[in-house]
Coordinates of C-alpha atoms and ligand atoms in Angstrom, one line a residue:
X1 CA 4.2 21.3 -26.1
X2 CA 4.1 23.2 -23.0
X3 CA 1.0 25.4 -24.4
X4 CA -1.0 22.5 -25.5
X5 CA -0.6 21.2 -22.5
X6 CA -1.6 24.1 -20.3
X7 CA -5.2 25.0 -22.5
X8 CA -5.8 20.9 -22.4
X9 CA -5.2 21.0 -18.5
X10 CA -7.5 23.5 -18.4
X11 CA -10.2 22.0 -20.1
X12 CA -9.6 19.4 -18.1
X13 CA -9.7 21.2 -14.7
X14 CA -13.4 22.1 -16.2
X15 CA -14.6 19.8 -17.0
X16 CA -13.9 17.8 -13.6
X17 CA -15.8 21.1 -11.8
X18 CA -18.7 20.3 -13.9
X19 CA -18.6 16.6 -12.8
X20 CA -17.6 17.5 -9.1
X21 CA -20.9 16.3 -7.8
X22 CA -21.1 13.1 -9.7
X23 CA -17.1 12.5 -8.7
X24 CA -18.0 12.7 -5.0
X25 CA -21.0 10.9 -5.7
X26 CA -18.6 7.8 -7.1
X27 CA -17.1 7.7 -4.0
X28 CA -20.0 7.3 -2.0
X29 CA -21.3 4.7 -4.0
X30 CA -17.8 3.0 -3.6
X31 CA -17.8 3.1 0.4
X32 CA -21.6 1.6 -0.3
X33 CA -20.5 -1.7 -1.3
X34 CA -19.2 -3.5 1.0
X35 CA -16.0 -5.1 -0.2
X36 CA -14.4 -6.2 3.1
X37 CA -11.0 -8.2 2.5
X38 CA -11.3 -10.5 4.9
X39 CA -12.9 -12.3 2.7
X40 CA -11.9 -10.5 -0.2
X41 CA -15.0 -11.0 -2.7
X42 CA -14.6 -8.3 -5.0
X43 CA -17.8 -9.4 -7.1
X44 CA -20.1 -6.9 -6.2
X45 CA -17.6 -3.8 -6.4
X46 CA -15.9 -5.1 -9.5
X47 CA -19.4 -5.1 -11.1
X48 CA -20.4 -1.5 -10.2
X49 CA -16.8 -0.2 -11.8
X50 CA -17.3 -1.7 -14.8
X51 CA -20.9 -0.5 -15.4
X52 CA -19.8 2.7 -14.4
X53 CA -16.8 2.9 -16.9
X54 CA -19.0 1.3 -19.7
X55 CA -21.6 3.8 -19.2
X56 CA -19.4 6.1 -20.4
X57 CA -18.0 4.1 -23.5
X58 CA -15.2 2.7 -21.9
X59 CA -14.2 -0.7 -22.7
X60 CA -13.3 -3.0 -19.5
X61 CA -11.7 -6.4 -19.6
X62 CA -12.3 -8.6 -16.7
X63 CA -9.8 -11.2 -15.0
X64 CA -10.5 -13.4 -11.9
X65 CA -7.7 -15.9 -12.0
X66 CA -8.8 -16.9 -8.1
X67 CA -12.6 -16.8 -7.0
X68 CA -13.7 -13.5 -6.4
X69 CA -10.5 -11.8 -6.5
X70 CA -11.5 -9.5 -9.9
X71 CA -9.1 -7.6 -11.7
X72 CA -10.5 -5.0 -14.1
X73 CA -8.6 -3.2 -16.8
X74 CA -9.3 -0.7 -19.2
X75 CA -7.0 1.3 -21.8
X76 CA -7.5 4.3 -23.7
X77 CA -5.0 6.1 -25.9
X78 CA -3.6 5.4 -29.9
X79 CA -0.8 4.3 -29.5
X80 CA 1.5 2.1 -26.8
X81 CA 4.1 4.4 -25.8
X82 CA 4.6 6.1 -23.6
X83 CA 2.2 3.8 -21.3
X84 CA 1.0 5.4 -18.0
X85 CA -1.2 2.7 -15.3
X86 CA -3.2 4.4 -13.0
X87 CA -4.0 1.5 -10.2
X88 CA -6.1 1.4 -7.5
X89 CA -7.6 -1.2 -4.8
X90 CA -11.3 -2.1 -4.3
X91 CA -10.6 -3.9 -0.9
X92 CA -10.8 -2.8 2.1
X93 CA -10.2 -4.1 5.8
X94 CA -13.2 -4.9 7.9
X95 CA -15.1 -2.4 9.7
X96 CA -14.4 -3.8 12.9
X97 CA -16.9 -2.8 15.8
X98 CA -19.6 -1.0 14.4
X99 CA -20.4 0.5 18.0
X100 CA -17.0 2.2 17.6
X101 CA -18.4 4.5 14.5
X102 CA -19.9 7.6 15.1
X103 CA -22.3 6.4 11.8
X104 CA -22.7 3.2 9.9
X105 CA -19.5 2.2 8.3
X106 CA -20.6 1.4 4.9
X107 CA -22.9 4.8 4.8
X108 CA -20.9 6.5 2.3
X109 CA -23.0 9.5 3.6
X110 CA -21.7 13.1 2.0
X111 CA -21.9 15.2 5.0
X112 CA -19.5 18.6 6.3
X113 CA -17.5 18.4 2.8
X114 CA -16.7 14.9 4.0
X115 CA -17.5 11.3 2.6
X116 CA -17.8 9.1 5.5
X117 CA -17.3 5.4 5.9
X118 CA -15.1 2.2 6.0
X119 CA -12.6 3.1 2.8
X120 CA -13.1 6.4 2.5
X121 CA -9.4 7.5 2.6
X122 CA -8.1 3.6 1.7
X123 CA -8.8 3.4 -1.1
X124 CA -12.1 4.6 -2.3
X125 CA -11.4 7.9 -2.0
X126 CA -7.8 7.8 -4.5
X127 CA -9.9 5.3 -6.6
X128 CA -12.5 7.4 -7.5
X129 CA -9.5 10.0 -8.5
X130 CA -7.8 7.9 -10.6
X131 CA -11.2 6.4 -12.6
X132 CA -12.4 10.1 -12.7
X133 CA -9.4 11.2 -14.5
X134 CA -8.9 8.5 -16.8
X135 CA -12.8 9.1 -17.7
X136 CA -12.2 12.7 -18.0
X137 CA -9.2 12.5 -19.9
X138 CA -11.0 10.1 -22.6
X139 CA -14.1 12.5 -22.7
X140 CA -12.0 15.7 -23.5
X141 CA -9.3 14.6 -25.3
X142 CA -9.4 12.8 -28.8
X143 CA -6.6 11.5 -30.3
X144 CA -4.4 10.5 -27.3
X145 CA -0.8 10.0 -28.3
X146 CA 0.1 7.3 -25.7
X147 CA -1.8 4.6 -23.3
X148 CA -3.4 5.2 -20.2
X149 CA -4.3 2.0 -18.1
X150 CA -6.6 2.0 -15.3
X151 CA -6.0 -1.0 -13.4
X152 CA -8.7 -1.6 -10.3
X153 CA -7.2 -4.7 -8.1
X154 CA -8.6 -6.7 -5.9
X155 CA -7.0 -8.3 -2.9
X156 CA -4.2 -5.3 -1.9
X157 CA -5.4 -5.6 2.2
X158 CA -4.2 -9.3 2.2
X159 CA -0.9 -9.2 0.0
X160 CA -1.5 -8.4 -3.4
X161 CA -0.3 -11.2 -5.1
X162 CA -3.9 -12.2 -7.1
X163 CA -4.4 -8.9 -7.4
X164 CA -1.4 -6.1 -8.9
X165 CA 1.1 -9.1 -8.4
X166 CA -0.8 -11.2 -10.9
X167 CA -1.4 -8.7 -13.4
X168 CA 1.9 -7.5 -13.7
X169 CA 3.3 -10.9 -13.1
X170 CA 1.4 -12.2 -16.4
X171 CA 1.8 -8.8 -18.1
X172 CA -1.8 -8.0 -18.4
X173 CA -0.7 -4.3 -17.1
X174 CA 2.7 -3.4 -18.8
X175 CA 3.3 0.6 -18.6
X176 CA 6.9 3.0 -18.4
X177 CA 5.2 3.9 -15.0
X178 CA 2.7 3.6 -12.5
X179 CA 0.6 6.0 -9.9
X180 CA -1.4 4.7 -7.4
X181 CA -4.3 6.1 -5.7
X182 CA -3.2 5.4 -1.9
X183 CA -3.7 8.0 0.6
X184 CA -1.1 10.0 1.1
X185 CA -2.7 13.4 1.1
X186 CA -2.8 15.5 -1.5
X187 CA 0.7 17.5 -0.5
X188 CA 2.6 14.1 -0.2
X189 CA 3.7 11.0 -2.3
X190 CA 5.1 7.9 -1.4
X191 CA 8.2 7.0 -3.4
X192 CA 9.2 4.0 -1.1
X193 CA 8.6 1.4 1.0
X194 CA 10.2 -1.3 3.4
X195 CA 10.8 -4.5 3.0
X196 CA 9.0 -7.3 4.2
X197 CA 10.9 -10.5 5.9
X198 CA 8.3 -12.8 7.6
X199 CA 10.1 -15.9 9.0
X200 CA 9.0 -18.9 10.7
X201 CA 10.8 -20.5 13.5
X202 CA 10.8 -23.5 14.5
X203 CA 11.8 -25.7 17.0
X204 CA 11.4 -30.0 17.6
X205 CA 12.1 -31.6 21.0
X206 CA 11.0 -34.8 22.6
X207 CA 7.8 -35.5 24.6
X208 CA 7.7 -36.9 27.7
X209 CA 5.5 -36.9 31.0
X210 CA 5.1 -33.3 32.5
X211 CA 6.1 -35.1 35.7
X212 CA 9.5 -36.0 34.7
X213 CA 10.3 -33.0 32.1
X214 CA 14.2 -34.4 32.6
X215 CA 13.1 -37.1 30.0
X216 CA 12.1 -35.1 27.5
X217 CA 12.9 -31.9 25.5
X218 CA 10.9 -29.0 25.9
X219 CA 10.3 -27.5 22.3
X220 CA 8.4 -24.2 23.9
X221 CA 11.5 -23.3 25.9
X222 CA 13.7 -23.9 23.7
X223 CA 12.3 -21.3 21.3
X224 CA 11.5 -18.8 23.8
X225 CA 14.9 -18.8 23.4
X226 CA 15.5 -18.1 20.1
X227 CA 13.1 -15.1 19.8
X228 CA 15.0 -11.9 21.6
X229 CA 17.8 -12.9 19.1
X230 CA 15.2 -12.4 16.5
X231 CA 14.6 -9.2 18.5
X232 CA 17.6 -8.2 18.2
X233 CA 17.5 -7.0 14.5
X234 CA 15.7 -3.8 15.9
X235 CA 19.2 -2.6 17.4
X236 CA 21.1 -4.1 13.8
X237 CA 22.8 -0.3 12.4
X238 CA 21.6 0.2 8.5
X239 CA 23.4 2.0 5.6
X240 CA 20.2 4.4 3.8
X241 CA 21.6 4.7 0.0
X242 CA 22.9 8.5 -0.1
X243 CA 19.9 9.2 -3.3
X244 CA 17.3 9.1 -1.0
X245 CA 18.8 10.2 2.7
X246 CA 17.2 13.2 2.4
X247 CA 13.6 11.6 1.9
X248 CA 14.3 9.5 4.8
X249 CA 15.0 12.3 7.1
X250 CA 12.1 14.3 5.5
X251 CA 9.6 10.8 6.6
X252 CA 10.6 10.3 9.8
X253 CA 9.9 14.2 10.5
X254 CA 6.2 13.3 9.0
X255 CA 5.7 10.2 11.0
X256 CA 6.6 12.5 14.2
X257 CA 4.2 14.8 13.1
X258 CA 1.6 11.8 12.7
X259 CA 1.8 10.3 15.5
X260 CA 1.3 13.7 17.4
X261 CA -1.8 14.0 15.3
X262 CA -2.7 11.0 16.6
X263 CA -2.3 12.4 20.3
X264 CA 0.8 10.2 21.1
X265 CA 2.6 12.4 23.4
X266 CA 5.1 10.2 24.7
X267 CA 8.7 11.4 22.9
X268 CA 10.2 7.7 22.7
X269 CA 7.3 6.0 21.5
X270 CA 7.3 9.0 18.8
X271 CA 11.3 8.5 18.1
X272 CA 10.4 5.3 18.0
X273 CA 8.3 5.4 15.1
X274 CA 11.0 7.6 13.4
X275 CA 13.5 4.9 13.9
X276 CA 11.1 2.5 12.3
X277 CA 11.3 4.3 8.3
X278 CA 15.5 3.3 8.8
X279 CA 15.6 0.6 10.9
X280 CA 14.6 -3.4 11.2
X281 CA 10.9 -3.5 13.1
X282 CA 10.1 -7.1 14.8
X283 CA 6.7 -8.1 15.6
X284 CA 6.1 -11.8 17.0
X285 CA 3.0 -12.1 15.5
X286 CA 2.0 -15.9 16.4
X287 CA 3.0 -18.4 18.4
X288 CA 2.2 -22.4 18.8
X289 CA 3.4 -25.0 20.8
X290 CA 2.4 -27.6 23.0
X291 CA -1.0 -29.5 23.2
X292 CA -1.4 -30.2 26.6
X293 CA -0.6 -29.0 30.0
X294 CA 1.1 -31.9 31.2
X295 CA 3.2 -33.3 28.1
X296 CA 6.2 -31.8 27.3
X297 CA 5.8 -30.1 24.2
X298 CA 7.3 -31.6 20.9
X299 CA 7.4 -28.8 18.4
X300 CA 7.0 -25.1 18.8
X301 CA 6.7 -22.5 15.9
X302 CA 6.7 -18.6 15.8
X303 CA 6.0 -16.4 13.0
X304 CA 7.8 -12.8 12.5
X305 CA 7.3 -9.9 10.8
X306 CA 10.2 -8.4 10.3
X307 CA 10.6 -5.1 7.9
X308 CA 13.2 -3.9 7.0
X309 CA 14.7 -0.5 5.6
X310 CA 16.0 0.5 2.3
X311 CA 19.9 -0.8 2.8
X312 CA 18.7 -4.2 4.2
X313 CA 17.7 -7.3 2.3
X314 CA 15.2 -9.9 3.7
X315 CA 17.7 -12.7 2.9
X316 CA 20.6 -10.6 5.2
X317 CA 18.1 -10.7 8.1
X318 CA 17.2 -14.2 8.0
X319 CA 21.0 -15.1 7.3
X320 CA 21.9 -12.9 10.2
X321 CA 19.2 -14.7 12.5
X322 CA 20.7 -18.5 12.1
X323 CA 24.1 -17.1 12.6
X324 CA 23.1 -15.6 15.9
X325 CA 20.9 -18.8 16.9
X326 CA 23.8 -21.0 15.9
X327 CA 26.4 -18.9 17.9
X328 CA 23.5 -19.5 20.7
X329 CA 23.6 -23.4 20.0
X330 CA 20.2 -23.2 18.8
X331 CA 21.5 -23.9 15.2
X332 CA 18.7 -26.6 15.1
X333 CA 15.6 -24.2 15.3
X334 CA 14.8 -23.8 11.7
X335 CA 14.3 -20.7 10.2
X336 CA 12.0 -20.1 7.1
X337 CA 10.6 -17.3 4.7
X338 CA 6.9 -17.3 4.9
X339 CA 6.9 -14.0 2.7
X340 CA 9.6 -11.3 1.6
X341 CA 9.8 -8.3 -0.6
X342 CA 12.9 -6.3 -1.2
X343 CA 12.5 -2.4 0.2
X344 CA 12.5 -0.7 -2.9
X345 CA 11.6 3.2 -4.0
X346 CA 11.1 5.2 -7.2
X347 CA 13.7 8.3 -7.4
X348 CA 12.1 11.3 -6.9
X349 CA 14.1 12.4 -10.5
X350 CA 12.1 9.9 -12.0
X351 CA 9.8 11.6 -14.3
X352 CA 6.3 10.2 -13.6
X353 CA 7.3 12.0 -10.1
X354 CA 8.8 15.8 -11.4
X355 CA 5.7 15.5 -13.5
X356 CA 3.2 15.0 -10.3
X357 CA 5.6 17.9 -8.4
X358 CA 4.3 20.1 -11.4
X359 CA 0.7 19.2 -11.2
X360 CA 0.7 19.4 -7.1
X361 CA 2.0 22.5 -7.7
X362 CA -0.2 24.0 -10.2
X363 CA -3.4 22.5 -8.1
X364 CA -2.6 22.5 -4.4
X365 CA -0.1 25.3 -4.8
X366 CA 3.1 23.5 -2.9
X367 CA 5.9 20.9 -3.7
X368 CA 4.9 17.9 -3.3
X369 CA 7.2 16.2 -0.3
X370 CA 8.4 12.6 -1.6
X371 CA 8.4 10.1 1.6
X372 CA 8.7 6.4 2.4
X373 CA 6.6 4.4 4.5
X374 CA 6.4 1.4 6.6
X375 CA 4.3 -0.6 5.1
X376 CA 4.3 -2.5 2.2
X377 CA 1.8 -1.6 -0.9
X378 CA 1.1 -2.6 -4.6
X379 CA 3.9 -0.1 -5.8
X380 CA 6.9 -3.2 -5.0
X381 CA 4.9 -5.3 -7.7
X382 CA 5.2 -2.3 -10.5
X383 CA 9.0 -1.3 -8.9
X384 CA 10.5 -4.9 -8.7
X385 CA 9.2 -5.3 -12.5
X386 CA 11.2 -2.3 -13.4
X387 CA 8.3 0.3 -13.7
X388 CA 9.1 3.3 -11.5
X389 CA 6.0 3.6 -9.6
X390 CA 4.2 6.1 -6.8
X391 CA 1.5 6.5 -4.2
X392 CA -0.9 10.0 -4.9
X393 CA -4.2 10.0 -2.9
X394 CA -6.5 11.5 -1.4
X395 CA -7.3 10.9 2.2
X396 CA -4.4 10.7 4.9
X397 CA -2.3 7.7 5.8
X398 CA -3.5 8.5 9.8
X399 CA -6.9 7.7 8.8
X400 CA -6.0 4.5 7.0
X401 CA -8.1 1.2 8.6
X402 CA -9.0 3.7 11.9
X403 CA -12.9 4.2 12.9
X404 CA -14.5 6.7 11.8
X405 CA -12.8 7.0 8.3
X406 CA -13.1 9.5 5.9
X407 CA -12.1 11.6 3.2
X408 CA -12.6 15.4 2.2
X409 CA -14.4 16.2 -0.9
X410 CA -12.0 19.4 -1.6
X411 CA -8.8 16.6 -1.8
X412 CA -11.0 14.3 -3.9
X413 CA -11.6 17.0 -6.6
X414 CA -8.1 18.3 -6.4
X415 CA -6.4 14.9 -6.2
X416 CA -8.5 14.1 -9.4
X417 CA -7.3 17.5 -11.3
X418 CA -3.8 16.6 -10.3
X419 CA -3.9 13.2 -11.9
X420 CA -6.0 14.2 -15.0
X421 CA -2.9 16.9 -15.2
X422 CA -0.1 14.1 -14.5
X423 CA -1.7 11.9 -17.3
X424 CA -1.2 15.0 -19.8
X425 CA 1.9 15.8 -19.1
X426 CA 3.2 12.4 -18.9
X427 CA 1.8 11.6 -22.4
X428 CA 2.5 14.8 -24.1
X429 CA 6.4 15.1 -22.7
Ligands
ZN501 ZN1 -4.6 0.9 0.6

């Protein structure tokens, strides 16, 4: 198969040449539309996609199983095996202070080998390389022996769950593996991710005048308490499964290097981040309590955002926490999930990834470097279903949701070739 393969790729590589300027033009007209998550209306985007897939013969099915939160799915191929989704979000996070830009945020302007604007690298950018493959691979090649998926979301910014969660969930998008247009940069792949363990605490007391606090019980102080023992999961020692210590190591070296990028020059802040791809992080992200200076507060609640590191469940954490707060005679704060995900990774001897390490290879010209990251994307919905699953994409993480966003042309059309070449090879194996 390995011939076939290599003339097709070629043909493919071609033919995505040809359409380089109407590829970058698709991602201009992408960062055009708006489609800022807060609120999440993914009405108008949605609409462009589809036209633009059905304008070149594609069929699209549409699903909005919440207001504005559109799904769009199309499918090419003969037959259903092997199955390969390409996914990709429309969202994107507000554009914050537009005096902050050097030029309008939604310009999608194609200036310096660059398109600029709000989404460029996340996600416009890797979702105009994943719908120019699939569209190039069902121009050139007749007859496909498998399935290929394109799956554009809605709703990734703010959790995912009516978006990739609810395709998957209801098994609208079924595949043996998934690659997902995030920006990585085109040398690099996501494989992993940290968990997510968001907890609410909270604590009851008894009100009373603020001039005799003796009479009451003071719900603020009381949890003011509990939170540096929630703090205290940052020092918590994790075990990092052995299969994928060395892609630990290799992440922490490439969040160094990021942070550099990003002129950080003080060493522990930059360790720091390191210790953040193997460790717990805590963020006390809200507080309330009280209502009025002089009553003494009745209830108090914080919420956490914990993450934790492959080794570490979200339920260990929380268990961990009301042992600690009980040991602390605080055993009657309550403790809640508000939202967890399991850390979980695709091995990098998975084949949807050996078969992108070709493909990087034979475009870019390196390896690509598998890594984990901090946050928490789309991949755990395809992972924690069982389909091994990874982030490719143009654009680089650094510039992800900063002013001043953009992404390179160069990694657009490359990222695209690479993709069109992973589809091949993933069918024709
Ligand atoms: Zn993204």
């Amino acid at each position: 198969m390995k011939g076939l393969n290599e003339g097709l790729k070629k043909k493919l590589s071609r033919h995505i040449d040809d359409e380089k300027e109407d590829i970058i033009q698709l991602c201009s007209e992408l960062v055009k539309i708006p489609s800022e998550n807060p609120p999440g209306d993914m009405g108008d985007i949605a609409l462009f996609v589809k036209g633009w897939l059905e304008a070149r013969g594609l069929r699209v099915e549409t699903y909005e199983p919440e207001r504005g939160r559109v799904s769009l799915i199309s499918k090419i191929g003969e037959v259903d095996k092997p199955a390969l989704i390409l996914n990709g979000h429309m969202d994107v996070v507000p554009a914050g202070d537009p005096k902050r830009w050097d030029f309008p945020p939604y310009c999608g302007e194609v200036k310096g080998g660059k398109v600029l604007g709000r989404g460029a690298t996340d996600m416009k950018g890797g979702l105009t390389s994943i719908i120019a493959a699939f569209t190039t691979v069902f121009q050139v090649v007749k007859a496909l022996p498998g399935r290929v998926i394109l799956n554009a979301v809605p709703d990734e910014e703010t959790g995912g769950e009516h978006g990739s969660g609810w395709c998957v969930k209801i098994g609208k998008v079924q595949g043996d593996a998934c690659l997902i247009g995030e920006p990585s940069g085109i040398r690099h792949s996501f494989i992993g991710e940290k968990g997510i363990c968001w907890l609410r605490l909270n604590s009851e007391g008894v009100p009373a005048h603020g001039s005799l606090p003796m009479f009451g019980e003071n719900a603020i102080e009381k949890l003011v308490k509990a939170l540096p023992i929630a703090q205290r999961m940052r020092r918590e020692e994790v075990e990092t499964p052995r299969e994928i210590a060395s892609v630990i190591e290799a992440s922490q070296d490439f969040y160094r290097e990021m942070m550099r990028g990003k002129g950080v020059t003080d060493e522990a802040k930059i360790e720091d981040a390191a210790r953040a791809i193997n460790h717990n992080t805590v963020n006390i992200g809200v507080i309330r309590g009280g209502v009025k200076t002089n009553i003494v507060p009745e209830s108090c609640t914080a919420n956490i955002d914990i993450r934790v590191p492959a080794g570490v469940t979200p339920e260990k954490v929380k268990m961990h926490i009301e042992e600690m707060l009980k040991e602390a005679g605080l055993a009657d704060i309550k403790c809640e999930f508000i939202d967890r995900s399991n850390p979980n990774y695709t091995s990098p001897t998975e084949e949807i990834f050996t078969v992108l390490d070709n493909n990087v290879r034979e475009v870019v010209g390196v390896n690509v470097k598998p890594l984990f990251m901090t946050g928490a994307t789309d991949g755990r919905f395809f992972r924690l279903k069982g389909i091994p699953a990874i982030n490719y994409g143009p654009g680089e993480i650094s510039l992800a949701h900063a002013y001043n966003e953009y992404v390179l042309t160069d990694d657009l059309i490359r990222a695209t070739k690479v993709v069109a070449g992973t589809i091949v090879d993933f069918i024709y194996h």
